[in-house]
Amino acid sequence: MIFKQRVSRERGLIEGDRLMELHLYPGNLCNRECSFCTVLGNPKGWYKKYTSEHLEGVLQAVCTHEGATVKFYGGEPTLDFENVIWAMGYLREKGFLGSFVIYSNGIQATRLIQMIESDPLKRTTASLNYSITTGDGAPPMPEKALKILEEYESRHSGTIAIGHPAILDMGRGFESFRGDSTRPKQSSQCPHCYPVLTTRGRFQACPFAVEIDAPHFQLGTLHSPPEQISRNFKIFLNWLDTVHESYAVKHHLPACTVCHKHLKDLPIPSFLPEKA
Ligand SMILES: C[S@@+](CC[C@H](N)C(=O)[O-])C[C@H]1O[C@@H](n2cnc3c(N)ncnc32)[C@H](O)[C@@H]1O
Ligand code: SF4
Ligand code: SF4
């Protein structure tokens, strides 16, 4: 396998009122319907394009220097690759110097490469779905697509990575995973991912739980001031460490199972109220 696994950055970094990393989510519309998908991706899923209003919200919430990262996921970002290319160009024009990561199933390989190549600063990488790249737990991507991506990675080492093999109990859940049963599962500790801004205008605390409409994950909206988003994210991280993890340990549950099936047993984090 030519693709290497990406090394995650330190979690929970905030500078001033800005997050070091942010996920962008335009819906769960996808050209696949993986049995295990955390966001319930499918060909009839919802989709809402990136707009300048949404991207101005991104620029308020995330650091804009070289150390920052904006991650595009979904759903499948290659389905509307032109809108993602436009969004990346908009952020660059407005001074975002950080890196971009595109999470993709790689099936539309040529489009994915076009997206990577569109970045004038050449700081865009891709992360491929582990199951679709290896064929373990999902039908593999077409051979032709795999060849295109392998060939690109061999010429531009470190540009296309492969995602982590771990399976989290979210979305359609553990029960629906049909691949190698020895694939790593998760411990009682949440990985403390960075938040998401959806194109519906919501800041949500976890990219894997983005389709869960529970108050436990609501950090604010596109119109909330950046200090509210960053403060609420800190409050959420503290809730994970002090409330969520102890529940997971006490009940011998993987961390995501608590969010998937036991949220009603947990108090809502004490988020700052929305300013009128
Ligand atoms: C939700 S997908 C969206 C982007 C793209 N469609 C893809 O599959 O890469 C983003 C990432 O979540 C991962 N993912 C989906 N379901 C998962 C699960 N149950 N456990 C762990 N990772 C999962 C995918 O493998 C992918 O790397
Ligand atoms: S994991 Fe990715 S490719 Fe699979 S259904 Fe979900 S969004 Fe689509
Ligand atoms: S434990 Fe909850 S917050 Fe953490 S990754 Fe899983 S679903 Fe997200």
Short mmCIF file of C-alpha atoms and ligand atoms in Angstrom, two decimals:
data_model
loop_
_atom_site.label_atom_id
_atom_site.label_comp_id
_atom_site.label_asym_id
_atom_site.label_seq_id
_atom_site.Cartn_x
_atom_site.Cartn_y
_atom_site.Cartn_z
CA MET A 1 0.00 0.00 0.00
CA ILE A 2 1.55 3.26 -1.13
CA PHE A 3 -0.71 5.51 0.99
CA LYS A 4 0.52 6.35 4.49
CA GLN A 5 -1.58 7.22 7.49
CA ARG A 6 -1.73 10.89 8.42
CA VAL A 7 -0.45 11.87 11.87
CA SER A 8 -3.11 13.80 13.82
CA ARG A 9 -2.23 17.12 15.35
CA GLU A 10 -2.54 17.93 19.05
CA ARG A 11 -6.24 18.15 20.03
CA GLY A 12 -8.13 21.14 21.44
CA LEU A 13 -5.74 23.89 20.30
CA ILE A 14 -7.27 27.36 20.44
CA GLU A 15 -5.37 30.63 19.86
CA GLY A 16 -7.15 33.70 21.18
CA ASP A 17 -10.73 32.92 20.18
CA ARG A 18 -9.85 30.87 17.13
CA LEU A 19 -9.75 27.14 16.60
CA MET A 20 -6.60 25.63 15.10
CA GLU A 21 -8.68 23.28 12.99
CA LEU A 22 -12.23 23.20 11.64
CA HIS A 23 -14.25 20.66 9.63
CA LEU A 24 -16.63 21.84 6.90
CA TYR A 25 -19.73 19.77 6.16
CA PRO A 26 -22.21 20.37 3.30
CA GLY A 27 -24.42 17.34 4.02
CA ASN A 28 -24.37 13.57 3.76
CA LEU A 29 -25.05 13.24 0.01
CA CYS A 30 -22.75 10.48 -1.24
CA ASN A 31 -22.15 8.15 -4.18
CA ARG A 32 -21.81 5.27 -1.69
CA GLU A 33 -23.81 4.02 1.28
CA CYS A 34 -21.24 2.38 3.56
CA SER A 35 -22.88 0.14 6.12
CA PHE A 36 -20.84 1.65 8.97
CA CYS A 37 -20.97 5.35 7.97
CA THR A 38 -20.94 7.75 10.94
CA VAL A 39 -22.90 10.42 9.01
CA LEU A 40 -25.37 8.07 7.27
CA GLY A 41 -23.96 9.00 3.83
CA ASN A 42 -26.16 7.94 0.89
CA PRO A 43 -27.19 8.95 -2.65
CA LYS A 44 -30.42 10.56 -1.36
CA GLY A 45 -28.72 12.47 1.44
CA TRP A 46 -29.00 16.23 1.97
CA TYR A 47 -26.66 18.71 0.34
CA LYS A 48 -26.22 22.50 0.59
CA LYS A 49 -23.41 24.30 -1.22
CA TYR A 50 -20.70 26.42 0.40
CA THR A 51 -21.49 30.14 0.13
CA SER A 52 -19.51 33.30 0.86
CA GLU A 53 -21.60 33.79 4.05
CA HIS A 54 -20.60 30.34 5.29
CA LEU A 55 -16.93 30.91 4.41
CA GLU A 56 -16.87 34.29 6.18
CA GLY A 57 -18.02 32.36 9.27
CA VAL A 58 -15.11 29.94 8.74
CA LEU A 59 -12.63 32.84 8.54
CA GLN A 60 -13.94 34.23 11.86
CA ALA A 61 -13.74 30.91 13.66
CA VAL A 62 -10.43 29.37 12.58
CA CYS A 63 -6.83 30.62 12.74
CA THR A 64 -5.67 31.78 9.32
CA HIS A 65 -1.90 31.29 9.69
CA GLU A 66 0.19 28.47 8.18
CA GLY A 67 -0.34 26.15 11.14
CA ALA A 68 -4.13 26.04 10.79
CA THR A 69 -6.19 23.42 8.94
CA VAL A 70 -9.59 23.40 7.27
CA LYS A 71 -10.95 19.94 6.46
CA PHE A 72 -13.63 19.29 3.84
CA TYR A 73 -15.73 16.18 4.34
CA GLY A 74 -19.33 15.10 3.87
CA GLY A 75 -20.90 13.08 2.28
CA GLU A 76 -18.59 12.94 -0.68
CA PRO A 77 -16.76 16.21 -1.53
CA THR A 78 -15.94 15.17 -5.11
CA LEU A 79 -19.66 15.15 -6.07
CA ASP A 80 -19.66 18.98 -6.23
CA PHE A 81 -15.93 19.42 -6.71
CA GLU A 82 -16.44 22.77 -8.44
CA ASN A 83 -18.04 24.25 -5.32
CA VAL A 84 -15.18 22.94 -3.12
CA ILE A 85 -12.59 24.36 -5.53
CA TRP A 86 -14.44 27.69 -5.39
CA ALA A 87 -14.55 27.56 -1.57
CA MET A 88 -10.81 26.82 -1.34
CA GLY A 89 -10.07 29.72 -3.73
CA TYR A 90 -12.32 32.04 -1.68
CA LEU A 91 -10.51 31.20 1.56
CA ARG A 92 -7.10 31.70 -0.11
CA GLU A 93 -8.15 35.07 -1.56
CA LYS A 94 -9.28 36.18 1.88
CA GLY A 95 -5.89 35.32 3.37
CA PHE A 96 -6.20 31.77 4.72
CA LEU A 97 -2.62 30.42 4.68
CA GLY A 98 -3.21 27.11 6.45
CA SER A 99 -3.59 23.67 4.94
CA PHE A 100 -6.66 22.00 3.47
CA VAL A 101 -7.54 18.32 3.81
CA ILE A 102 -10.18 16.67 1.62
CA TYR A 103 -11.74 13.46 2.93
CA SER A 104 -12.87 11.36 0.00
CA ASN A 105 -13.79 7.84 -1.02
CA GLY A 106 -11.53 8.39 -4.08
CA ILE A 107 -14.01 6.98 -6.61
CA GLN A 108 -13.94 10.26 -8.57
CA ALA A 109 -10.13 10.16 -8.60
CA THR A 110 -9.57 12.69 -11.39
CA ARG A 111 -11.81 15.25 -9.67
CA LEU A 112 -10.01 14.68 -6.37
CA ILE A 113 -6.67 15.41 -8.03
CA GLN A 114 -8.13 18.52 -9.69
CA MET A 115 -9.20 19.72 -6.22
CA ILE A 116 -5.72 19.11 -4.78
CA GLU A 117 -4.04 20.83 -7.74
CA SER A 118 -6.34 23.87 -7.59
CA ASP A 119 -4.69 25.19 -4.43
CA PRO A 120 -2.35 28.04 -5.40
CA LEU A 121 -0.34 27.50 -2.18
CA LYS A 122 -0.02 23.74 -2.78
CA ARG A 123 -1.00 22.96 0.80
CA THR A 124 -3.86 20.58 0.09
CA THR A 125 -3.81 16.88 0.82
CA ALA A 126 -6.44 14.14 0.65
CA SER A 127 -7.38 11.38 3.06
CA LEU A 128 -8.95 8.25 1.58
CA ASN A 129 -11.65 6.11 3.17
CA TYR A 130 -9.77 3.06 4.55
CA SER A 131 -12.53 0.55 3.80
CA ILE A 132 -13.11 1.66 0.20
CA THR A 133 -9.37 1.84 -0.53
CA THR A 134 -8.65 -1.64 0.86
CA GLY A 135 -12.01 -3.28 0.08
CA ASP A 136 -12.38 -4.40 3.71
CA GLY A 137 -15.92 -3.69 4.91
CA ALA A 138 -17.02 -1.92 1.70
CA PRO A 139 -16.85 -2.64 -2.02
CA PRO A 140 -13.44 -1.37 -3.19
CA MET A 141 -13.12 1.68 -5.42
CA PRO A 142 -12.75 0.91 -9.16
CA GLU A 143 -9.24 -0.30 -10.04
CA LYS A 144 -8.79 2.55 -12.49
CA ALA A 145 -9.43 5.14 -9.76
CA LEU A 146 -7.03 3.40 -7.38
CA LYS A 147 -4.31 3.37 -10.07
CA ILE A 148 -4.75 7.10 -10.75
CA LEU A 149 -4.45 7.91 -7.05
CA GLU A 150 -1.48 5.58 -6.47
CA GLU A 151 0.32 7.04 -9.45
CA TYR A 152 -0.31 10.59 -8.19
CA GLU A 153 0.94 9.73 -4.71
CA SER A 154 4.07 8.11 -6.17
CA ARG A 155 4.86 11.39 -7.95
CA HIS A 156 3.77 13.69 -5.06
CA SER A 157 4.72 11.80 -1.93
CA GLY A 158 2.63 12.62 1.15
CA THR A 159 -0.26 14.23 -0.77
CA ILE A 160 -2.75 11.36 -0.61
CA ALA A 161 -3.02 9.57 2.72
CA ILE A 162 -5.28 6.76 3.93
CA GLY A 163 -7.68 7.18 6.85
CA HIS A 164 -7.49 5.30 10.12
CA PRO A 165 -8.85 1.71 10.12
CA ALA A 166 -10.68 2.14 13.46
CA ILE A 167 -14.45 1.76 13.36
CA LEU A 168 -16.49 4.04 15.60
CA ASP A 169 -19.97 3.25 16.91
CA MET A 170 -21.83 6.17 15.34
CA GLY A 171 -24.34 6.61 12.51
CA ARG A 172 -25.36 3.14 11.41
CA GLY A 173 -23.23 1.77 14.27
CA PHE A 174 -20.91 -1.14 15.06
CA GLU A 175 -23.55 -3.77 14.31
CA SER A 176 -23.64 -2.86 10.63
CA PHE A 177 -19.88 -3.12 10.00
CA ARG A 178 -19.23 -6.16 7.77
CA GLY A 179 -15.44 -6.08 7.43
CA ASP A 180 -12.55 -7.68 9.34
CA SER A 181 -13.82 -8.13 12.91
CA THR A 182 -10.32 -7.51 14.27
CA ARG A 183 -10.28 -3.94 12.94
CA PRO A 184 -9.56 -1.65 15.90
CA LYS A 185 -12.55 -0.45 17.89
CA GLN A 186 -12.56 2.52 20.17
CA SER A 187 -11.77 2.83 23.88
CA SER A 188 -13.80 4.74 26.47
CA GLN A 189 -11.93 7.90 25.56
CA CYS A 190 -13.26 10.21 22.86
CA PRO A 191 -10.62 11.23 20.29
CA HIS A 192 -11.46 14.92 20.96
CA CYS A 193 -11.87 15.90 17.31
CA TYR A 194 -12.13 19.56 16.25
CA PRO A 195 -15.63 20.95 15.57
CA VAL A 196 -17.63 21.31 12.37
CA LEU A 197 -19.38 24.19 10.63
CA THR A 198 -22.24 22.82 8.52
CA THR A 199 -23.63 24.68 5.50
CA ARG A 200 -26.93 24.80 7.42
CA GLY A 201 -25.08 27.32 9.60
CA ARG A 202 -24.47 25.31 12.76
CA PHE A 203 -21.24 24.84 14.68
CA GLN A 204 -21.36 21.30 16.03
CA ALA A 205 -18.86 19.86 18.46
CA CYS A 206 -18.06 16.55 16.73
CA PRO A 207 -17.64 15.70 13.01
CA PHE A 208 -18.71 12.10 13.59
CA ALA A 209 -21.88 13.08 15.46
CA VAL A 210 -22.83 15.84 12.99
CA GLU A 211 -26.11 14.13 12.05
CA ILE A 212 -27.20 13.87 15.70
CA ASP A 213 -29.56 16.71 16.48
CA ALA A 214 -28.90 16.85 20.24
CA PRO A 215 -28.21 19.96 22.33
CA HIS A 216 -25.06 18.28 23.70
CA PHE A 217 -23.24 19.12 20.44
CA GLN A 218 -24.56 22.62 19.62
CA LEU A 219 -21.74 25.16 19.99
CA GLY A 220 -23.54 28.00 18.19
CA THR A 221 -24.49 29.26 14.77
CA LEU A 222 -22.89 31.09 11.89
CA HIS A 223 -23.95 34.31 13.61
CA SER A 224 -22.46 33.53 17.04
CA PRO A 225 -19.36 35.54 17.95
CA PRO A 226 -16.09 33.56 17.65
CA GLU A 227 -15.46 33.81 21.40
CA GLN A 228 -18.72 31.98 22.02
CA ILE A 229 -17.76 29.13 19.68
CA SER A 230 -14.28 28.71 21.18
CA ARG A 231 -15.57 28.97 24.79
CA ASN A 232 -18.32 26.45 24.08
CA PHE A 233 -15.82 24.09 22.48
CA LYS A 234 -13.65 24.27 25.64
CA ILE A 235 -16.78 23.60 27.72
CA PHE A 236 -17.57 20.58 25.49
CA LEU A 237 -14.00 19.19 25.88
CA ASN A 238 -14.28 19.57 29.64
CA TRP A 239 -17.67 17.80 29.56
CA LEU A 240 -16.05 14.93 27.61
CA ASP A 241 -13.34 14.56 30.26
CA THR A 242 -15.49 14.99 33.36
CA VAL A 243 -18.94 13.62 32.43
CA HIS A 244 -18.82 11.58 29.22
CA GLU A 245 -15.67 9.56 29.91
CA SER A 246 -16.62 8.60 33.45
CA TYR A 247 -20.01 7.36 32.16
CA ALA A 248 -18.23 5.33 29.44
CA VAL A 249 -15.79 3.81 31.94
CA LYS A 250 -18.49 3.07 34.53
CA HIS A 251 -20.69 1.30 31.96
CA HIS A 252 -17.80 -0.33 30.05
CA LEU A 253 -18.81 1.36 26.80
CA PRO A 254 -16.77 2.60 23.83
CA ALA A 255 -16.83 6.41 23.77
CA CYS A 256 -18.97 6.82 20.64
CA THR A 257 -21.54 4.31 21.91
CA VAL A 258 -22.25 6.78 24.72
CA CYS A 259 -23.03 9.53 22.17
CA HIS A 260 -24.88 7.10 19.88
CA LYS A 261 -27.15 5.44 22.43
CA HIS A 262 -26.88 6.99 25.92
CA LEU A 263 -26.92 10.78 25.47
CA LYS A 264 -30.28 11.03 27.24
CA ASP A 265 -28.54 9.84 30.44
CA LEU A 266 -26.01 12.68 30.32
CA PRO A 267 -26.50 16.34 31.30
CA ILE A 268 -26.06 18.90 28.52
CA PRO A 269 -22.71 20.74 28.74
CA SER A 270 -23.17 24.16 30.40
CA PHE A 271 -22.75 26.13 27.16
CA LEU A 272 -22.78 29.94 27.12
CA PRO A 273 -26.21 31.22 26.12
CA GLU A 274 -26.63 32.68 22.63
CA LYS A 275 -26.36 36.52 22.82
CA ALA A 276 -29.58 38.27 21.80
C1 LIG B 1 -17.87 10.37 6.77
S1 LIG B 1 -16.57 10.16 5.60
C2 LIG B 1 -16.83 11.49 4.44
C3 LIG B 1 -15.79 11.60 3.36
C4 LIG B 1 -15.76 10.51 2.33
N1 LIG B 1 -17.03 10.15 1.84
C5 LIG B 1 -15.02 9.29 2.83
O1 LIG B 1 -15.63 8.24 2.98
O2 LIG B 1 -13.82 9.44 3.09
C6 LIG B 1 -15.15 10.78 6.48
C7 LIG B 1 -14.32 9.72 7.15
O3 LIG B 1 -15.10 9.08 8.12
C8 LIG B 1 -14.72 7.73 8.11
N2 LIG B 1 -15.77 6.93 8.73
C9 LIG B 1 -17.03 6.73 8.30
N3 LIG B 1 -17.69 5.89 9.14
C10 LIG B 1 -16.82 5.57 10.12
C11 LIG B 1 -16.89 4.77 11.28
N4 LIG B 1 -18.02 4.11 11.62
N5 LIG B 1 -15.81 4.70 12.07
C12 LIG B 1 -14.67 5.36 11.75
N6 LIG B 1 -14.53 6.14 10.68
C13 LIG B 1 -15.59 6.24 9.87
C14 LIG B 1 -14.54 7.41 6.64
O4 LIG B 1 -13.81 6.24 6.47
C15 LIG B 1 -13.80 8.65 6.20
O5 LIG B 1 -12.43 8.48 6.41
S1 SF4 B 2 -18.07 6.71 4.69
FE1 SF4 B 2 -17.87 8.27 3.08
S2 SF4 B 2 -18.18 7.05 1.22
FE2 SF4 B 2 -19.01 5.84 2.83
S3 SF4 B 2 -21.19 6.41 2.90
FE3 SF4 B 2 -20.09 7.65 4.43
S4 SF4 B 2 -19.70 9.52 3.38
FE4 SF4 B 2 -20.12 7.99 1.79
S1 SF4 B 3 -17.22 9.99 21.63
FE1 SF4 B 3 -18.89 11.34 20.91
S2 SF4 B 3 -17.88 13.30 20.68
FE2 SF4 B 3 -16.24 11.78 20.74
S3 SF4 B 3 -15.85 11.16 18.59
FE3 SF4 B 3 -17.39 9.75 19.40
S4 SF4 B 3 -19.35 10.67 18.81
FE4 SF4 B 3 -17.80 12.28 18.70
#
